[in-house]
PDB file of C-alpha atoms in Angstrom:
ATOM      1  CA  MET A 136     -29.691 -17.506 -42.511  1.00 96.00           C
ATOM      2  CA  ILE A 137     -27.732 -15.377 -39.481  1.00 98.00           C
ATOM      3  CA  LEU A 138     -28.831 -16.905 -35.986  1.00 98.00           C
ATOM      4  CA  CYS A 139     -29.758 -13.858 -33.378  1.00 98.00           C
ATOM      5  CA  LEU A 140     -29.990 -15.496 -29.609  1.00 98.00           C
ATOM      6  CA  CYS A 141     -31.601 -12.705 -28.214  1.00 97.00           C
ATOM      7  CA  PRO A 142     -32.229 -13.848 -24.089  1.00 96.00           C
ATOM      8  CA  SER A 143     -33.626 -10.701 -22.987  1.00 94.00           C
ATOM      9  CA  PRO A 144     -35.580  -9.171 -25.194  1.00 95.00           C
ATOM     10  CA  ALA A 145     -37.801  -6.144 -24.206  1.00 95.00           C
ATOM     11  CA  ILE A 146     -40.124  -3.644 -25.572  1.00 96.00           C
ATOM     12  CA  ASP A 147     -38.431  -0.501 -25.755  1.00 93.00           C
ATOM     13  CA  VAL A 148     -39.748   2.540 -25.473  1.00 95.00           C
ATOM     14  CA  THR A 149     -38.249   6.036 -26.444  1.00 93.00           C
ATOM     15  CA  TYR A 150     -39.087   9.479 -24.749  1.00 94.00           C
ATOM     16  CA  GLU A 151     -37.470  12.687 -26.945  1.00 93.00           C
ATOM     17  CA  VAL A 152     -37.681  15.837 -24.282  1.00 93.00           C
ATOM     18  CA  SER A 153     -36.621  18.947 -25.697  1.00 92.00           C
ATOM     19  CA  ALA A 154     -34.697  18.771 -21.987  1.00 89.00           C
ATOM     20  CA  PHE A 155     -34.219  16.641 -19.309  1.00 88.00           C
ATOM     21  CA  HIS A 156     -34.594  17.926 -15.938  1.00 87.00           C
ATOM     22  CA  ALA A 157     -32.672  16.202 -13.885  1.00 84.00           C
ATOM     23  CA  GLY A 158     -34.922  15.770 -10.004  1.00 87.00           C
ATOM     24  CA  GLY A 159     -38.042  17.863 -12.173  1.00 89.00           C
ATOM     25  CA  THR A 160     -41.039  17.877 -14.452  1.00 91.00           C
ATOM     26  CA  THR A 161     -40.167  16.731 -18.503  1.00 90.00           C
ATOM     27  CA  ARG A 162     -42.338  17.315 -20.898  1.00 92.00           C
ATOM     28  CA  VAL A 163     -41.724  14.243 -23.969  1.00 94.00           C
ATOM     29  CA  ARG A 164     -42.221  15.612 -26.748  1.00 92.00           C
ATOM     30  CA  ARG A 165     -42.572  11.933 -28.487  1.00 94.00           C
ATOM     31  CA  VAL A 166     -42.915   8.543 -27.428  1.00 95.00           C
ATOM     32  CA  THR A 167     -41.754   5.224 -29.694  1.00 93.00           C
ATOM     33  CA  ARG A 168     -42.482   1.520 -28.386  1.00 95.00           C
ATOM     34  CA  ARG A 169     -41.043  -1.573 -30.567  1.00 94.00           C
ATOM     35  CA  PRO A 170     -39.153  -5.136 -30.240  1.00 95.00           C
ATOM     36  CA  GLY A 171     -35.494  -4.208 -28.645  1.00 92.00           C
ATOM     37  CA  GLY A 172     -32.571  -6.411 -27.777  1.00 92.00           C
ATOM     38  CA  LYS A 173     -29.668  -6.235 -29.022  1.00 94.00           C
ATOM     39  CA  ALA A 174     -29.772  -9.065 -30.698  1.00 97.00           C
ATOM     40  CA  VAL A 175     -32.837  -7.926 -32.314  1.00 96.00           C
ATOM     41  CA  ASN A 176     -30.741  -5.073 -33.459  1.00 95.00           C
ATOM     42  CA  VAL A 177     -28.352  -7.228 -35.373  1.00 97.00           C
ATOM     43  CA  ALA A 178     -30.898  -9.051 -36.792  1.00 97.00           C
ATOM     44  CA  ARG A 179     -33.059  -5.586 -37.715  1.00 96.00           C
ATOM     45  CA  VAL A 180     -29.233  -4.989 -39.768  1.00 96.00           C
ATOM     46  CA  LEU A 181     -29.091  -7.712 -40.905  1.00 97.00           C
ATOM     47  CA  THR A 182     -32.919  -7.727 -42.203  1.00 96.00           C
ATOM     48  CA  ALA A 183     -32.942  -4.243 -43.690  1.00 95.00           C
ATOM     49  CA  LEU A 184     -29.176  -5.485 -46.107  1.00 95.00           C
ATOM     50  CA  GLY A 185     -31.306  -7.994 -47.411  1.00 95.00           C
ATOM     51  CA  ASP A 186     -29.452 -10.889 -45.444  1.00 96.00           C
ATOM     52  CA  PRO A 187     -31.646 -13.853 -43.751  1.00 96.00           C
ATOM     53  CA  ALA A 188     -31.698 -12.867 -40.545  1.00 97.00           C
ATOM     54  CA  VAL A 189     -33.778 -14.865 -37.633  1.00 97.00           C
ATOM     55  CA  VAL A 190     -34.127 -13.953 -33.701  1.00 98.00           C
ATOM     56  CA  LEU A 191     -34.237 -16.722 -31.084  1.00 97.00           C
ATOM     57  CA  ALA A 192     -36.294 -15.390 -27.347  1.00 96.00           C
ATOM     58  CA  PRO A 193     -37.964 -16.364 -24.903  1.00 96.00           C
ATOM     59  CA  VAL A 194     -41.334 -13.871 -24.478  1.00 95.00           C
ATOM     60  CA  GLY A 195     -44.054 -13.867 -22.231  1.00 94.00           C
ATOM     61  CA  GLY A 196     -47.377 -11.502 -21.276  1.00 94.00           C
ATOM     62  CA  SER A 197     -48.625  -9.038 -23.142  1.00 95.00           C
ATOM     63  CA  THR A 198     -45.602  -7.261 -23.719  1.00 95.00           C
ATOM     64  CA  GLY A 199     -44.200 -10.420 -25.463  1.00 94.00           C
ATOM     65  CA  GLU A 200     -46.481 -10.485 -27.252  1.00 95.00           C
ATOM     66  CA  GLU A 201     -45.860  -6.822 -28.198  1.00 96.00           C
ATOM     67  CA  PHE A 202     -42.761  -7.879 -29.439  1.00 96.00           C
ATOM     68  CA  ARG A 203     -43.475 -10.798 -31.935  1.00 95.00           C
ATOM     69  CA  SER A 204     -45.935  -8.543 -33.743  1.00 95.00           C
ATOM     70  CA  GLY A 205     -43.999  -6.181 -34.185  1.00 95.00           C
ATOM     71  CA  LEU A 206     -40.623  -7.882 -35.300  1.00 95.00           C
ATOM     72  CA  THR A 207     -43.432  -9.006 -37.458  1.00 95.00           C
ATOM     73  CA  ALA A 208     -44.536  -5.887 -38.910  1.00 94.00           C
ATOM     74  CA  LEU A 209     -41.013  -5.783 -39.380  1.00 92.00           C
ATOM     75  CA  GLY A 210     -40.478  -8.281 -41.041  1.00 93.00           C
ATOM     76  CA  VAL A 211     -37.936 -10.117 -39.438  1.00 95.00           C
ATOM     77  CA  PRO A 212     -38.591 -13.851 -39.037  1.00 95.00           C
ATOM     78  CA  ILE A 213     -38.976 -15.002 -34.680  1.00 95.00           C
ATOM     79  CA  GLU A 214     -38.634 -17.845 -33.342  1.00 95.00           C
ATOM     80  CA  ILE A 215     -40.062 -17.521 -30.295  1.00 92.00           C
ATOM     81  CA  VAL A 216     -40.209 -19.909 -26.953  1.00 95.00           C
ATOM     82  CA  HIS A 217     -43.116 -19.201 -24.267  1.00 94.00           C
ATOM     83  CA  SER A 218     -41.917 -17.347 -20.767  1.00 92.00           C
ATOM     84  CA  GLY A 219     -44.402 -17.524 -17.569  1.00 90.00           C
ATOM     85  CA  HIS A 220     -42.726 -14.065 -16.994  1.00 92.00           C
ATOM     86  CA  SER A 221     -43.739 -11.202 -18.951  1.00 93.00           C
ATOM     87  CA  THR A 222     -41.261  -9.826 -21.362  1.00 95.00           C
ATOM     88  CA  ARG A 223     -39.786  -6.001 -19.832  1.00 95.00           C
ATOM     89  CA  HIS A 224     -39.758  -2.714 -20.900  1.00 95.00           C
ATOM     90  CA  THR A 225     -36.452  -0.835 -21.443  1.00 93.00           C
ATOM     91  CA  VAL A 226     -36.557   3.086 -21.241  1.00 94.00           C
ATOM     92  CA  THR A 227     -34.799   5.550 -22.796  1.00 91.00           C
ATOM     93  CA  VAL A 228     -34.791   9.602 -22.525  1.00 93.00           C
ATOM     94  CA  VAL A 229     -33.869  11.107 -25.329  1.00 90.00           C
ATOM     95  CA  ASP A 230     -32.867  14.990 -25.261  1.00 90.00           C
ATOM     96  CA  ALA A 231     -32.442  16.616 -27.540  1.00 87.00           C
ATOM     97  CA  ALA A 232     -30.777  20.300 -26.285  1.00 86.00           C
ATOM     98  CA  THR A 233     -27.941  17.314 -25.339  1.00 86.00           C
ATOM     99  CA  GLY A 234     -27.851  14.649 -28.032  1.00 80.00           C
ATOM    100  CA  GLN A 235     -27.352  12.728 -24.328  1.00 84.00           C
ATOM    101  CA  ALA A 236     -29.561   9.617 -24.255  1.00 85.00           C
ATOM    102  CA  SER A 237     -30.280   7.961 -20.842  1.00 88.00           C
ATOM    103  CA  VAL A 238     -31.467   4.435 -20.491  1.00 89.00           C
ATOM    104  CA  LEU A 239     -33.810   2.879 -17.737  1.00 92.00           C
ATOM    105  CA  THR A 240     -33.738  -0.850 -17.859  1.00 91.00           C
ATOM    106  CA  GLU A 241     -35.895  -3.214 -16.091  1.00 92.00           C
ATOM    107  CA  PRO A 242     -34.516  -6.524 -14.948  1.00 91.00           C
ATOM    108  CA  ALA A 243     -34.848  -9.872 -16.808  1.00 90.00           C
ATOM    109  CA  VAL A 244     -35.927 -13.086 -16.071  1.00 88.00           C
ATOM    110  CA  VAL A 245     -37.185 -16.557 -18.251  1.00 86.00           C
ATOM    111  CA  ASP A 246     -38.207 -19.908 -16.355  1.00 87.00           C
ATOM    112  CA  SER A 247     -38.035 -21.742 -20.307  1.00 90.00           C
ATOM    113  CA  TRP A 248     -33.710 -22.213 -20.645  1.00 93.00           C
ATOM    114  CA  PRO A 249     -34.072 -25.143 -21.401  1.00 94.00           C
ATOM    115  CA  ALA A 250     -36.721 -24.490 -24.104  1.00 95.00           C
ATOM    116  CA  VAL A 251     -34.357 -21.724 -25.354  1.00 95.00           C
ATOM    117  CA  GLU A 252     -30.829 -24.041 -25.487  1.00 96.00           C
ATOM    118  CA  GLU A 253     -33.169 -27.051 -27.004  1.00 96.00           C
ATOM    119  CA  ARG A 254     -34.425 -24.607 -30.010  1.00 97.00           C
ATOM    120  CA  PHE A 255     -31.009 -22.660 -30.367  1.00 97.00           C
ATOM    121  CA  HIS A 256     -29.982 -26.337 -31.084  1.00 97.00           C
ATOM    122  CA  ALA A 257     -32.387 -27.768 -33.622  1.00 97.00           C
ATOM    123  CA  LEU A 258     -31.995 -24.591 -35.338  1.00 97.00           C
ATOM    124  CA  LEU A 259     -27.951 -24.244 -36.002  1.00 97.00           C
ATOM    125  CA  SER A 260     -29.199 -27.452 -39.352  1.00 95.00           C
ATOM    126  CA  SER A 261     -30.236 -24.416 -41.148  1.00 96.00           C
ATOM    127  CA  ALA A 262     -28.250 -20.890 -40.064  1.00 97.00           C
ATOM    128  CA  SER A 263     -24.331 -19.647 -41.762  1.00 97.00           C
ATOM    129  CA  GLY A 264     -23.831 -17.663 -38.172  1.00 97.00           C
ATOM    130  CA  VAL A 265     -24.687 -17.455 -35.110  1.00 98.00           C
ATOM    131  CA  VAL A 266     -24.697 -13.883 -32.528  1.00 98.00           C
ATOM    132  CA  ILE A 267     -25.790 -14.726 -29.401  1.00 98.00           C
ATOM    133  CA  SER A 268     -26.302 -10.294 -28.041  1.00 96.00           C
ATOM    134  CA  GLY A 269     -27.131  -9.259 -25.328  1.00 94.00           C
ATOM    135  CA  SER A 270     -28.007  -9.610 -20.860  1.00 92.00           C
ATOM    136  CA  LEU A 271     -28.165 -12.956 -19.425  1.00 93.00           C
ATOM    137  CA  PRO A 272     -32.278 -12.890 -17.402  1.00 92.00           C
ATOM    138  CA  GLY A 273     -31.335 -12.870 -13.753  1.00 86.00           C
ATOM    139  CA  ASN A 274     -31.354 -16.968 -13.087  1.00 89.00           C
ATOM    140  CA  VAL A 275     -29.818 -18.544 -16.132  1.00 92.00           C
ATOM    141  CA  ARG A 276     -25.220 -19.080 -15.171  1.00 93.00           C
ATOM    142  CA  PRO A 277     -22.950 -17.324 -17.227  1.00 91.00           C
ATOM    143  CA  GLU A 278     -21.800 -20.597 -18.450  1.00 93.00           C
ATOM    144  CA  ALA A 279     -25.169 -21.475 -20.013  1.00 95.00           C
ATOM    145  CA  LEU A 280     -23.636 -18.982 -23.039  1.00 96.00           C
ATOM    146  CA  ALA A 281     -20.663 -21.523 -23.890  1.00 96.00           C
ATOM    147  CA  VAL A 282     -22.785 -23.711 -24.174  1.00 96.00           C
ATOM    148  CA  LEU A 283     -24.376 -22.338 -26.731  1.00 97.00           C
ATOM    149  CA  ALA A 284     -21.837 -21.087 -28.589  1.00 97.00           C
ATOM    150  CA  GLY A 285     -19.349 -24.667 -28.062  1.00 96.00           C
ATOM    151  CA  ALA A 286     -22.077 -26.563 -30.025  1.00 96.00           C
ATOM    152  CA  ALA A 287     -22.118 -23.842 -32.868  1.00 97.00           C
ATOM    153  CA  ARG A 288     -18.185 -24.360 -33.175  1.00 96.00           C
ATOM    154  CA  GLU A 289     -18.720 -27.716 -33.177  1.00 95.00           C
ATOM    155  CA  ALA A 290     -21.339 -27.284 -36.098  1.00 96.00           C
ATOM    156  CA  ARG A 291     -17.600 -24.881 -38.033  1.00 96.00           C
ATOM    157  CA  LEU A 292     -20.598 -21.508 -37.637  1.00 97.00           C
ATOM    158  CA  PRO A 293     -18.570 -18.417 -37.290  1.00 97.00           C
ATOM    159  CA  VAL A 294     -20.116 -17.245 -32.975  1.00 98.00           C
ATOM    160  CA  VAL A 295     -20.112 -13.469 -32.165  1.00 98.00           C
ATOM    161  CA  VAL A 296     -20.744 -12.740 -29.130  1.00 97.00           C
ATOM    162  CA  ASP A 297     -21.553  -8.824 -27.651  1.00 97.00           C
ATOM    163  CA  THR A 298     -22.594  -9.096 -23.853  1.00 95.00           C
ATOM    164  CA  SER A 299     -20.609  -7.912 -20.893  1.00 93.00           C
ATOM    165  CA  GLY A 300     -19.902  -8.972 -16.876  1.00 93.00           C
ATOM    166  CA  PRO A 301     -20.191 -12.052 -15.785  1.00 94.00           C
ATOM    167  CA  ALA A 302     -21.896 -13.080 -18.996  1.00 95.00           C
ATOM    168  CA  LEU A 303     -18.498 -12.673 -21.212  1.00 95.00           C
ATOM    169  CA  ALA A 304     -16.307 -13.535 -18.923  1.00 94.00           C
ATOM    170  CA  GLY A 305     -18.988 -17.267 -18.659  1.00 94.00           C
ATOM    171  CA  ALA A 306     -19.154 -17.236 -22.274  1.00 96.00           C
ATOM    172  CA  LEU A 307     -15.393 -17.543 -23.176  1.00 96.00           C
ATOM    173  CA  PRO A 308     -14.853 -20.905 -22.825  1.00 95.00           C
ATOM    174  CA  GLY A 309     -17.052 -21.875 -25.782  1.00 96.00           C
ATOM    175  CA  LYS A 310     -14.204 -20.112 -27.616  1.00 96.00           C
ATOM    176  CA  PRO A 311     -16.443 -17.900 -29.727  1.00 97.00           C
ATOM    177  CA  THR A 312     -15.435 -16.075 -32.965  1.00 97.00           C
ATOM    178  CA  VAL A 313     -15.290 -13.201 -32.076  1.00 97.00           C
ATOM    179  CA  VAL A 314     -16.017 -11.294 -28.586  1.00 97.00           C
ATOM    180  CA  LYS A 315     -17.188  -7.491 -29.025  1.00 97.00           C
ATOM    181  CA  PRO A 316     -17.386  -5.924 -26.008  1.00 95.00           C
ATOM    182  CA  ASN A 317     -16.777  -1.373 -25.704  1.00 93.00           C
ATOM    183  CA  ALA A 318     -13.753  -0.216 -23.900  1.00 92.00           C
ATOM    184  CA  ALA A 319     -16.016  -0.388 -20.455  1.00 92.00           C
ATOM    185  CA  GLU A 320     -16.807  -4.016 -21.107  1.00 94.00           C
ATOM    186  CA  LEU A 321     -13.201  -4.823 -21.176  1.00 93.00           C
ATOM    187  CA  ALA A 322     -11.405  -2.699 -18.995  1.00 92.00           C
ATOM    188  CA  GLU A 323     -13.931  -5.057 -16.513  1.00 91.00           C
ATOM    189  CA  LEU A 324     -13.090  -8.313 -17.600  1.00 89.00           C
ATOM    190  CA  SER A 325      -9.683  -7.665 -18.034  1.00 87.00           C
ATOM    191  CA  GLY A 326      -8.882  -5.570 -15.179  1.00 84.00           C
ATOM    192  CA  HIS A 327      -6.305  -3.533 -17.986  1.00 81.00           C
ATOM    193  CA  PRO A 328      -6.768  -0.144 -18.462  1.00 83.00           C
ATOM    194  CA  ASP A 329      -5.034  -0.276 -22.039  1.00 90.00           C
ATOM    195  CA  VAL A 330      -7.598  -0.251 -24.898  1.00 92.00           C
ATOM    196  CA  LEU A 331      -4.898  -2.645 -27.142  1.00 91.00           C
ATOM    197  CA  ALA A 332      -3.568  -4.673 -24.685  1.00 91.00           C
ATOM    198  CA  ALA A 333      -6.388  -6.279 -22.720  1.00 93.00           C
ATOM    199  CA  ALA A 334      -8.228  -6.881 -26.344  1.00 94.00           C
ATOM    200  CA  ARG A 335      -4.756  -8.916 -27.239  1.00 94.00           C
ATOM    201  CA  ASP A 336      -3.655 -10.776 -23.759  1.00 92.00           C
ATOM    202  CA  LEU A 337      -7.619 -11.527 -23.884  1.00 93.00           C
ATOM    203  CA  ALA A 338      -7.643 -12.845 -27.910  1.00 93.00           C
ATOM    204  CA  ASP A 339      -4.439 -14.809 -26.919  1.00 92.00           C
ATOM    205  CA  GLY A 340      -5.563 -16.154 -24.029  1.00 91.00           C
ATOM    206  CA  HIS A 341      -8.437 -18.160 -25.582  1.00 94.00           C
ATOM    207  CA  GLY A 342      -7.810 -17.940 -28.961  1.00 94.00           C
ATOM    208  CA  ILE A 343      -9.920 -16.007 -30.128  1.00 96.00           C
ATOM    209  CA  ALA A 344     -10.972 -12.540 -31.559  1.00 96.00           C
ATOM    210  CA  VAL A 345     -11.447  -9.425 -30.100  1.00 96.00           C
ATOM    211  CA  VAL A 346     -13.644  -6.488 -31.973  1.00 96.00           C
ATOM    212  CA  VAL A 347     -13.480  -3.098 -28.810  1.00 95.00           C
ATOM    213  CA  SER A 348     -16.293  -0.981 -29.739  1.00 93.00           C
ATOM    214  CA  LEU A 349     -14.528   2.893 -28.817  1.00 91.00           C
ATOM    215  CA  GLY A 350     -18.366   4.962 -30.030  1.00 87.00           C
ATOM    216  CA  ALA A 351     -17.408   7.548 -32.115  1.00 86.00           C
ATOM    217  CA  ASP A 352     -13.900   6.730 -32.457  1.00 89.00           C
ATOM    218  CA  GLY A 353     -14.897   3.433 -34.223  1.00 91.00           C
ATOM    219  CA  LEU A 354     -13.117   0.037 -32.740  1.00 94.00           C
ATOM    220  CA  VAL A 355      -9.601  -1.716 -31.643  1.00 95.00           C
ATOM    221  CA  ALA A 356      -9.975  -5.510 -33.407  1.00 96.00           C
ATOM    222  CA  VAL A 357      -7.245  -8.359 -33.095  1.00 96.00           C
ATOM    223  CA  ASP A 358      -6.784 -11.993 -33.825  1.00 93.00           C
ATOM    224  CA  GLY A 359      -3.944 -14.416 -33.993  1.00 88.00           C
ATOM    225  CA  GLY A 360      -2.988 -12.434 -37.139  1.00 82.00           C
ATOM    226  CA  GLY A 361      -2.125  -9.009 -36.472  1.00 89.00           C
ATOM    227  CA  GLY A 362      -4.305  -5.993 -35.405  1.00 93.00           C
ATOM    228  CA  TRP A 363      -6.826  -3.243 -36.724  1.00 95.00           C
ATOM    229  CA  ARG A 364      -7.789   0.827 -36.546  1.00 95.00           C
ATOM    230  CA  ALA A 365     -10.788   1.318 -37.766  1.00 94.00           C
ATOM    231  CA  ARG A 366     -12.531   4.638 -37.567  1.00 91.00           C
ATOM    232  CA  PRO A 367     -14.735   6.711 -39.407  1.00 90.00           C
ATOM    233  CA  ALA A 368     -14.324   9.146 -42.479  1.00 88.00           C
ATOM    234  CA  ARG A 369     -16.305  10.964 -39.780  1.00 88.00           C
ATOM    235  CA  PRO A 370     -18.147  11.866 -36.595  1.00 80.00           C
ATOM    236  CA  VAL A 371     -21.309  10.845 -36.106  1.00 80.00           C
ATOM    237  CA  ARG A 372     -23.689  12.595 -33.923  1.00 77.00           C
ATOM    238  CA  GLY A 373     -27.049  11.349 -32.717  1.00 74.00           C
ATOM    239  CA  ASN A 374     -29.055   9.281 -30.582  1.00 69.00           C
ATOM    240  CA  PRO A 375     -25.550   6.158 -30.010  1.00 78.00           C
ATOM    241  CA  THR A 376     -28.567   3.245 -29.414  1.00 77.00           C
ATOM    242  CA  GLY A 377     -27.489   0.427 -31.063  1.00 86.00           C
ATOM    243  CA  ALA A 378     -24.645   1.775 -33.405  1.00 90.00           C
ATOM    244  CA  GLY A 379     -22.651  -1.134 -31.898  1.00 93.00           C
ATOM    245  CA  ASP A 380     -25.772  -3.594 -32.688  1.00 95.00           C
ATOM    246  CA  ALA A 381     -24.831  -2.453 -36.188  1.00 95.00           C
ATOM    247  CA  LEU A 382     -21.213  -2.973 -35.863  1.00 96.00           C
ATOM    248  CA  VAL A 383     -21.988  -6.868 -34.373  1.00 97.00           C
ATOM    249  CA  ALA A 384     -23.797  -7.543 -37.246  1.00 97.00           C
ATOM    250  CA  GLY A 385     -21.045  -6.424 -39.830  1.00 97.00           C
ATOM    251  CA  LEU A 386     -18.816  -8.858 -38.345  1.00 97.00           C
ATOM    252  CA  ALA A 387     -21.642 -10.925 -38.442  1.00 97.00           C
ATOM    253  CA  ARG A 388     -22.041 -11.279 -42.146  1.00 97.00           C
ATOM    254  CA  GLY A 389     -18.745 -11.355 -42.851  1.00 96.00           C
ATOM    255  CA  LEU A 390     -17.495 -13.225 -41.358  1.00 96.00           C
ATOM    256  CA  ALA A 391     -21.101 -15.970 -42.419  1.00 96.00           C
ATOM    257  CA  VAL A 392     -19.624 -15.896 -46.103  1.00 95.00           C
ATOM    258  CA  GLY A 393     -16.366 -16.345 -45.296  1.00 94.00           C
ATOM    259  CA  LYS A 394     -14.346 -13.215 -44.560  1.00 93.00           C
ATOM    260  CA  ALA A 395     -11.185 -12.571 -43.075  1.00 92.00           C
ATOM    261  CA  LEU A 396     -11.790  -9.884 -39.658  1.00 92.00           C
ATOM    262  CA  GLY A 397      -9.727  -7.772 -41.128  1.00 91.00           C
ATOM    263  CA  ASP A 398     -11.588  -7.489 -44.029  1.00 92.00           C
ATOM    264  CA  LEU A 399     -14.748  -7.096 -43.186  1.00 93.00           C
ATOM    265  CA  LEU A 400     -13.597  -4.367 -40.616  1.00 94.00           C
ATOM    266  CA  ALA A 401     -14.250  -1.303 -42.430  1.00 93.00           C
ATOM    267  CA  ASP A 402     -17.950  -2.870 -44.032  1.00 93.00           C
ATOM    268  CA  ALA A 403     -18.834  -3.171 -40.011  1.00 93.00           C
ATOM    269  CA  VAL A 404     -17.579   0.162 -38.902  1.00 93.00           C
ATOM    270  CA  ALA A 405     -19.610   2.223 -41.945  1.00 92.00           C
ATOM    271  CA  LEU A 406     -22.938   0.301 -41.020  1.00 92.00           C
TER     272      LEU A 406
END
């Protein structure tokens, strides 16, 4: 089982429009609602591939119940930690005319983080790998991710961390197996404009592997043993939401069965 921690779950609301008119009225042609959060997307991909996964998430209110029931309907196992704060929404507007997706995210707050940590530790004994993916609630310190990553590593489990900003920096002392920033997130962390050089500095400085997602251009990956570039065989178009999460699922499932980084990148990019 791959344990997928979703620190900031959400209900994803997607508005599909023929054309988005900023500053004007836009008519929505279709609305969808579903459980959201980066770790949720990872678990959905793993489940679709037949790889056992479970989502651990703090949820609350009517949106929290919608989140739980939605994952159950999708056949994704979930471990709920109850929060006194309602689960947030994220809103994505997909413009059919341009293919662009604009995302609005509500802030996340939870009052049950100690209970999340307790449940996380309890689930490690039945896990084959760990994914920590998504933003941290605003009232949780960034260093909390280092505690969780370190606990998983002490349990001899591979850990993939996909977050950004202070949360990504805070996770590094826990020495996750792999961190997966995108190019912008890596530049923000390192201050270095060159993707390969920044990834190498981060990997060497912390003794970890770094996989940098590059959108339609695939990825760059480095660890102590070398560096790789992997890209799709042909261009892919459409709503990019969740593409990086599918990549993380590919990394996690490969690491969980003991594959070396260089041997699992093609499958990860294909996903």
